[in-house]
Coordinates of C-alpha atoms in Angstrom, one line a residue:
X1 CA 11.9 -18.2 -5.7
X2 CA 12.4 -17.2 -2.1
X3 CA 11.1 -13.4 -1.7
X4 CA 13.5 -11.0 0.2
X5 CA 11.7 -9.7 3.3
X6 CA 13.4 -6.5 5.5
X7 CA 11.8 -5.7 8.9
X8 CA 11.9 -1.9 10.2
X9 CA 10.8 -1.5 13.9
X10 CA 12.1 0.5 16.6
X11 CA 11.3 -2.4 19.2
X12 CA 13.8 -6.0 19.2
X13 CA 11.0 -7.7 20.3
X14 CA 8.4 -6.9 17.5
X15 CA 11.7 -7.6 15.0
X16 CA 11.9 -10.8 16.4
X17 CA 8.6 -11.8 15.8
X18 CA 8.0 -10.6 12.7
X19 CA 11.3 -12.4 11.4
X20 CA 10.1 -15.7 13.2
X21 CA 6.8 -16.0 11.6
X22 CA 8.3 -15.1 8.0
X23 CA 11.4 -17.0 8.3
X24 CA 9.1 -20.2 9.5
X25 CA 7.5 -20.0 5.6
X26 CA 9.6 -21.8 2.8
X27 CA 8.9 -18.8 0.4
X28 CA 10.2 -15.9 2.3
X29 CA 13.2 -14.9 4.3
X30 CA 14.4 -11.7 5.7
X31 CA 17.7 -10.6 4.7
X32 CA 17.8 -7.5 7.1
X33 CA 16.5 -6.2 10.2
X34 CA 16.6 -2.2 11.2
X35 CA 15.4 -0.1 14.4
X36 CA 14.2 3.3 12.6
X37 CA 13.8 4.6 8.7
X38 CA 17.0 6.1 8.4
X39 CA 18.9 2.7 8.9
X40 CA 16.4 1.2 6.4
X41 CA 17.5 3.1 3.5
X42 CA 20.7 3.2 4.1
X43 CA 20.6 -1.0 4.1
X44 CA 17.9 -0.6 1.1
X45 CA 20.4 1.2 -0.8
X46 CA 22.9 -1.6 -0.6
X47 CA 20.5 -5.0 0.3
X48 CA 16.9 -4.1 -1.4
X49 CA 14.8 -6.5 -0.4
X50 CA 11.4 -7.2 -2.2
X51 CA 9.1 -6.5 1.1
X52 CA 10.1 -3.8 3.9
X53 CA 7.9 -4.4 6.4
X54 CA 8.3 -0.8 7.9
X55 CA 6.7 0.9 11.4
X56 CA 5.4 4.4 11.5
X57 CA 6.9 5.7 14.8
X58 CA 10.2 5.3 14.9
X59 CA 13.6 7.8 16.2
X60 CA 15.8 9.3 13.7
X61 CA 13.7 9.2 10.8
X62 CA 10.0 7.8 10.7
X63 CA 8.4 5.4 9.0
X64 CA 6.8 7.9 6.5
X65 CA 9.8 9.4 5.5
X66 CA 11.9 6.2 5.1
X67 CA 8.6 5.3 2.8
X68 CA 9.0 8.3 0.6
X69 CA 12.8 8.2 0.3
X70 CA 12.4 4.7 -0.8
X71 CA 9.8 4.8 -3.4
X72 CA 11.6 8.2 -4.9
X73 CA 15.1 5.8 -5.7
X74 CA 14.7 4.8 -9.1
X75 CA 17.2 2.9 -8.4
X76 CA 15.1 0.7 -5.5
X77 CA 12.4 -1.4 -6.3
X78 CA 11.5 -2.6 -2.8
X79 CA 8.0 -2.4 -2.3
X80 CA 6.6 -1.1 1.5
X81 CA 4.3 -2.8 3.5
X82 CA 3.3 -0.4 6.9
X83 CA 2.9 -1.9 10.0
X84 CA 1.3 -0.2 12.5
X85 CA -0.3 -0.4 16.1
X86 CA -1.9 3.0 15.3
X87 CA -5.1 3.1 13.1
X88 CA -4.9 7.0 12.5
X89 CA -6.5 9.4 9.5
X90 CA -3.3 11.0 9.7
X91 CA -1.0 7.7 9.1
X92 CA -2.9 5.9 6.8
X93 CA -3.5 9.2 4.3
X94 CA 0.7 10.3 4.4
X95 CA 1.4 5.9 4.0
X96 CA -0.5 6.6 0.7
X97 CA 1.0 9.0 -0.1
X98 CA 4.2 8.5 0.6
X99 CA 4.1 5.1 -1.7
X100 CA 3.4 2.3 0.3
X101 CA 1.5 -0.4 -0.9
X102 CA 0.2 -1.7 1.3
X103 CA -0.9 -0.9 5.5
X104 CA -1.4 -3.0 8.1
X105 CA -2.0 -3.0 11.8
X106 CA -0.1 -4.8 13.9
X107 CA -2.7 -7.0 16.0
X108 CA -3.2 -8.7 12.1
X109 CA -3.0 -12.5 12.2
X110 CA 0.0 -13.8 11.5
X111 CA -1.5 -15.7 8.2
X112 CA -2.8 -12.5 7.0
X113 CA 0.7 -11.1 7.5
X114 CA 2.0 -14.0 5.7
X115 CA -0.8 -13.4 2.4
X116 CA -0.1 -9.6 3.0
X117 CA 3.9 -10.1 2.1
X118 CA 3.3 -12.3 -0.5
X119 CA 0.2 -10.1 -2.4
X120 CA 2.4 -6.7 -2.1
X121 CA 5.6 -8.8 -3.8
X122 CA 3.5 -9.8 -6.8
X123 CA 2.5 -5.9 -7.3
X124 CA -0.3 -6.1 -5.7
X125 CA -1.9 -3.0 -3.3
X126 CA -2.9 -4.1 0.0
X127 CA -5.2 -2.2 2.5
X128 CA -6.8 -3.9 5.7
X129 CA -11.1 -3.4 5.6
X130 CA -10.6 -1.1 8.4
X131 CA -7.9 1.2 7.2
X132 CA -9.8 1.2 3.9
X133 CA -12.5 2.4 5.8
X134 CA -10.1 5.0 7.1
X135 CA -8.4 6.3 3.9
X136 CA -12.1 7.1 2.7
X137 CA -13.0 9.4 6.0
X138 CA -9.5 11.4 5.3
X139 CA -10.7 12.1 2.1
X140 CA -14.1 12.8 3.4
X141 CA -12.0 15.3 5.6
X142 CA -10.1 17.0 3.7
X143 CA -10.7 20.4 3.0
X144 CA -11.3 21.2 0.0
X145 CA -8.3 21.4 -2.7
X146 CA -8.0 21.8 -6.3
X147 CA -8.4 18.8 -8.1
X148 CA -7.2 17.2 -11.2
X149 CA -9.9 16.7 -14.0
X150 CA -11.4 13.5 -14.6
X151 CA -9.2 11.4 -17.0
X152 CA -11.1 11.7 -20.5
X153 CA -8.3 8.8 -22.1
X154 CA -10.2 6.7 -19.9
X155 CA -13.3 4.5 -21.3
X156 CA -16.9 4.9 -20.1
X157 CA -16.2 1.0 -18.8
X158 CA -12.2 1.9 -17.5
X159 CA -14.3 5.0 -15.7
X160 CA -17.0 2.4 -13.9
X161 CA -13.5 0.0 -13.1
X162 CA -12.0 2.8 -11.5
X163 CA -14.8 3.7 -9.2
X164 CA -15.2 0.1 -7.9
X165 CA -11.5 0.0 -7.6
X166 CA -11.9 3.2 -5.1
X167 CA -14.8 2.1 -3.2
X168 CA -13.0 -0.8 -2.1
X169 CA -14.3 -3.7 -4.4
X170 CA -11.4 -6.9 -5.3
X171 CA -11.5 -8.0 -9.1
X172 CA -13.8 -10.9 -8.4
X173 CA -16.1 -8.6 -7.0
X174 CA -15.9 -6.0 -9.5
X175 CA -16.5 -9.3 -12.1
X176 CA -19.5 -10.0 -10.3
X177 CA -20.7 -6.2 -9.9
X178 CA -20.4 -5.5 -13.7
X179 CA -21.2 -9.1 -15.0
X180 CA -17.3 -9.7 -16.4
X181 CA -15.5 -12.5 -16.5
X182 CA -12.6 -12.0 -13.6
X183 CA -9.3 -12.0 -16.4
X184 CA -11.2 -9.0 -18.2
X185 CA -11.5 -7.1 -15.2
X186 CA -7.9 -7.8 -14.8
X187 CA -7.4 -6.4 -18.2
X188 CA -9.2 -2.8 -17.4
X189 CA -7.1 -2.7 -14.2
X190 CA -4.2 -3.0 -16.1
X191 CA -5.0 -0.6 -18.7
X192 CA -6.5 2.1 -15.8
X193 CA -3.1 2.3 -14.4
X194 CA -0.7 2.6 -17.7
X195 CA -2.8 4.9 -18.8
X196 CA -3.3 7.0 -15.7
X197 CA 0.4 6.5 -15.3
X198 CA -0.1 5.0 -11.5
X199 CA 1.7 2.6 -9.4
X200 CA -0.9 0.5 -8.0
X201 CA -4.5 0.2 -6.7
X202 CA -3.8 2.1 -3.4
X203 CA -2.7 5.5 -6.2
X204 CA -6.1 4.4 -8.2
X205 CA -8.2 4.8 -4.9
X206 CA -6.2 8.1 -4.4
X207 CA -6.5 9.3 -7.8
X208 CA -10.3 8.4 -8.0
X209 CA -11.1 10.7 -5.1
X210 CA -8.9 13.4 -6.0
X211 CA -10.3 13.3 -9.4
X212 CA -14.2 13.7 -8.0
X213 CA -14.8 10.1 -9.7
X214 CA -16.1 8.9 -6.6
X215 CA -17.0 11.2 -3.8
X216 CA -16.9 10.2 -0.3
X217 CA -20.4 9.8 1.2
X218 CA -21.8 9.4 -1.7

């Protein structure tokens, strides 16, 4: 099945690219382009696509807001993907929040671009090593806020799962770390976000931290 790509950038020439490297892959196509965030969900609303590959700075409406406006719509399952030239506390921590799934700079390979579309379609969270690395300093940053208390429906195991999740680790290595086999890791991912009630793993890192389950620093 051919995944539906949509590319939101204020700049024709970045549009083009983007839609030359994704339409030159026999599993994706992109159905729609659009210069700012206000355009995108106004196509989104009539086209979704599966992807939006979505900027941050962008006139009219921003890339943040577009983000939040789409993940809001019930009615929209399009998943967001930020692309960004700017590797900012600021933008990465509102991304997350805002409900993308994934974030991205710009100067990535075109291949990783490539996995990065595919792994956010298949409902998958998605953050480069560096903007990981990021994310964690804004929370280290933060000042400090109430937080929720630590979810007692979780196991002792689902508990240990969620911290790896949060300090970065993929399933393999979280197999590895705990001595698992990979599908039951899988399983306690699974089961972590039902029960927590969260979207993906980018919401687990945020809920972790918020939470006090991991503490930045630490």
């Amino acid at each position: 099945m051919t995944l539906q790509v949509a590319i939101v950038d204020d700049q024709a020439l970045m549009r083009t690219g983007f839609q030359m490297i994704l339409d030159a892959e026999p599993d994706l196509a992109v159905s729609w382009t659009a210069a700012n965030g206000r355009e995108a969900v106004e196509r989104c609303a009539d086209q979704p696509p599966d992807v939006v590959l979505m900027d941050v700075r962008m006139p009219e409406m921003d890339g943040i807001e577009a983000t939040r406006r789409l993940r809001a719509d019930p009615d929209v399952g399009t998943r967001v993907l930020i692309l960004t030239t700017f590797d900012l506390d600021e933008y990465v921590f509102e991304a997350v929040r805002a409900g993308a799934s994934g974030f991205l700079l710009k100067d990535t390979p075109p291949e990783d671009l490539i996995a990065a579309v595919r792994v956010v379609a298949a409902g998958e969270a998605l953050l480069a090593p560096s903007v990981t690395r990021t994310l964690i300093e804004a929370f280290a940053s933060q000042p400090t806020r109430l937080q929720p208390e630590p979810p007692s429906d979780l196991t002792e195991r689902e508990t240990e799962v969620l911290g790896l999740i949060a300090r970065g680790l993929s399933n393999g290595e979280i197999a590895e770390e705990l001595i698992l086999g990979e599908t039951t890791v899988k399983t306690h991912v699974s089961r972590i976000l039902m029960k927590l009630g969260l979207r993906d793993r980018v919401q687990a890192v945020v809920f972790a931290y918020e939470a006090g389950i991991v503490v930045p620093g630490a």
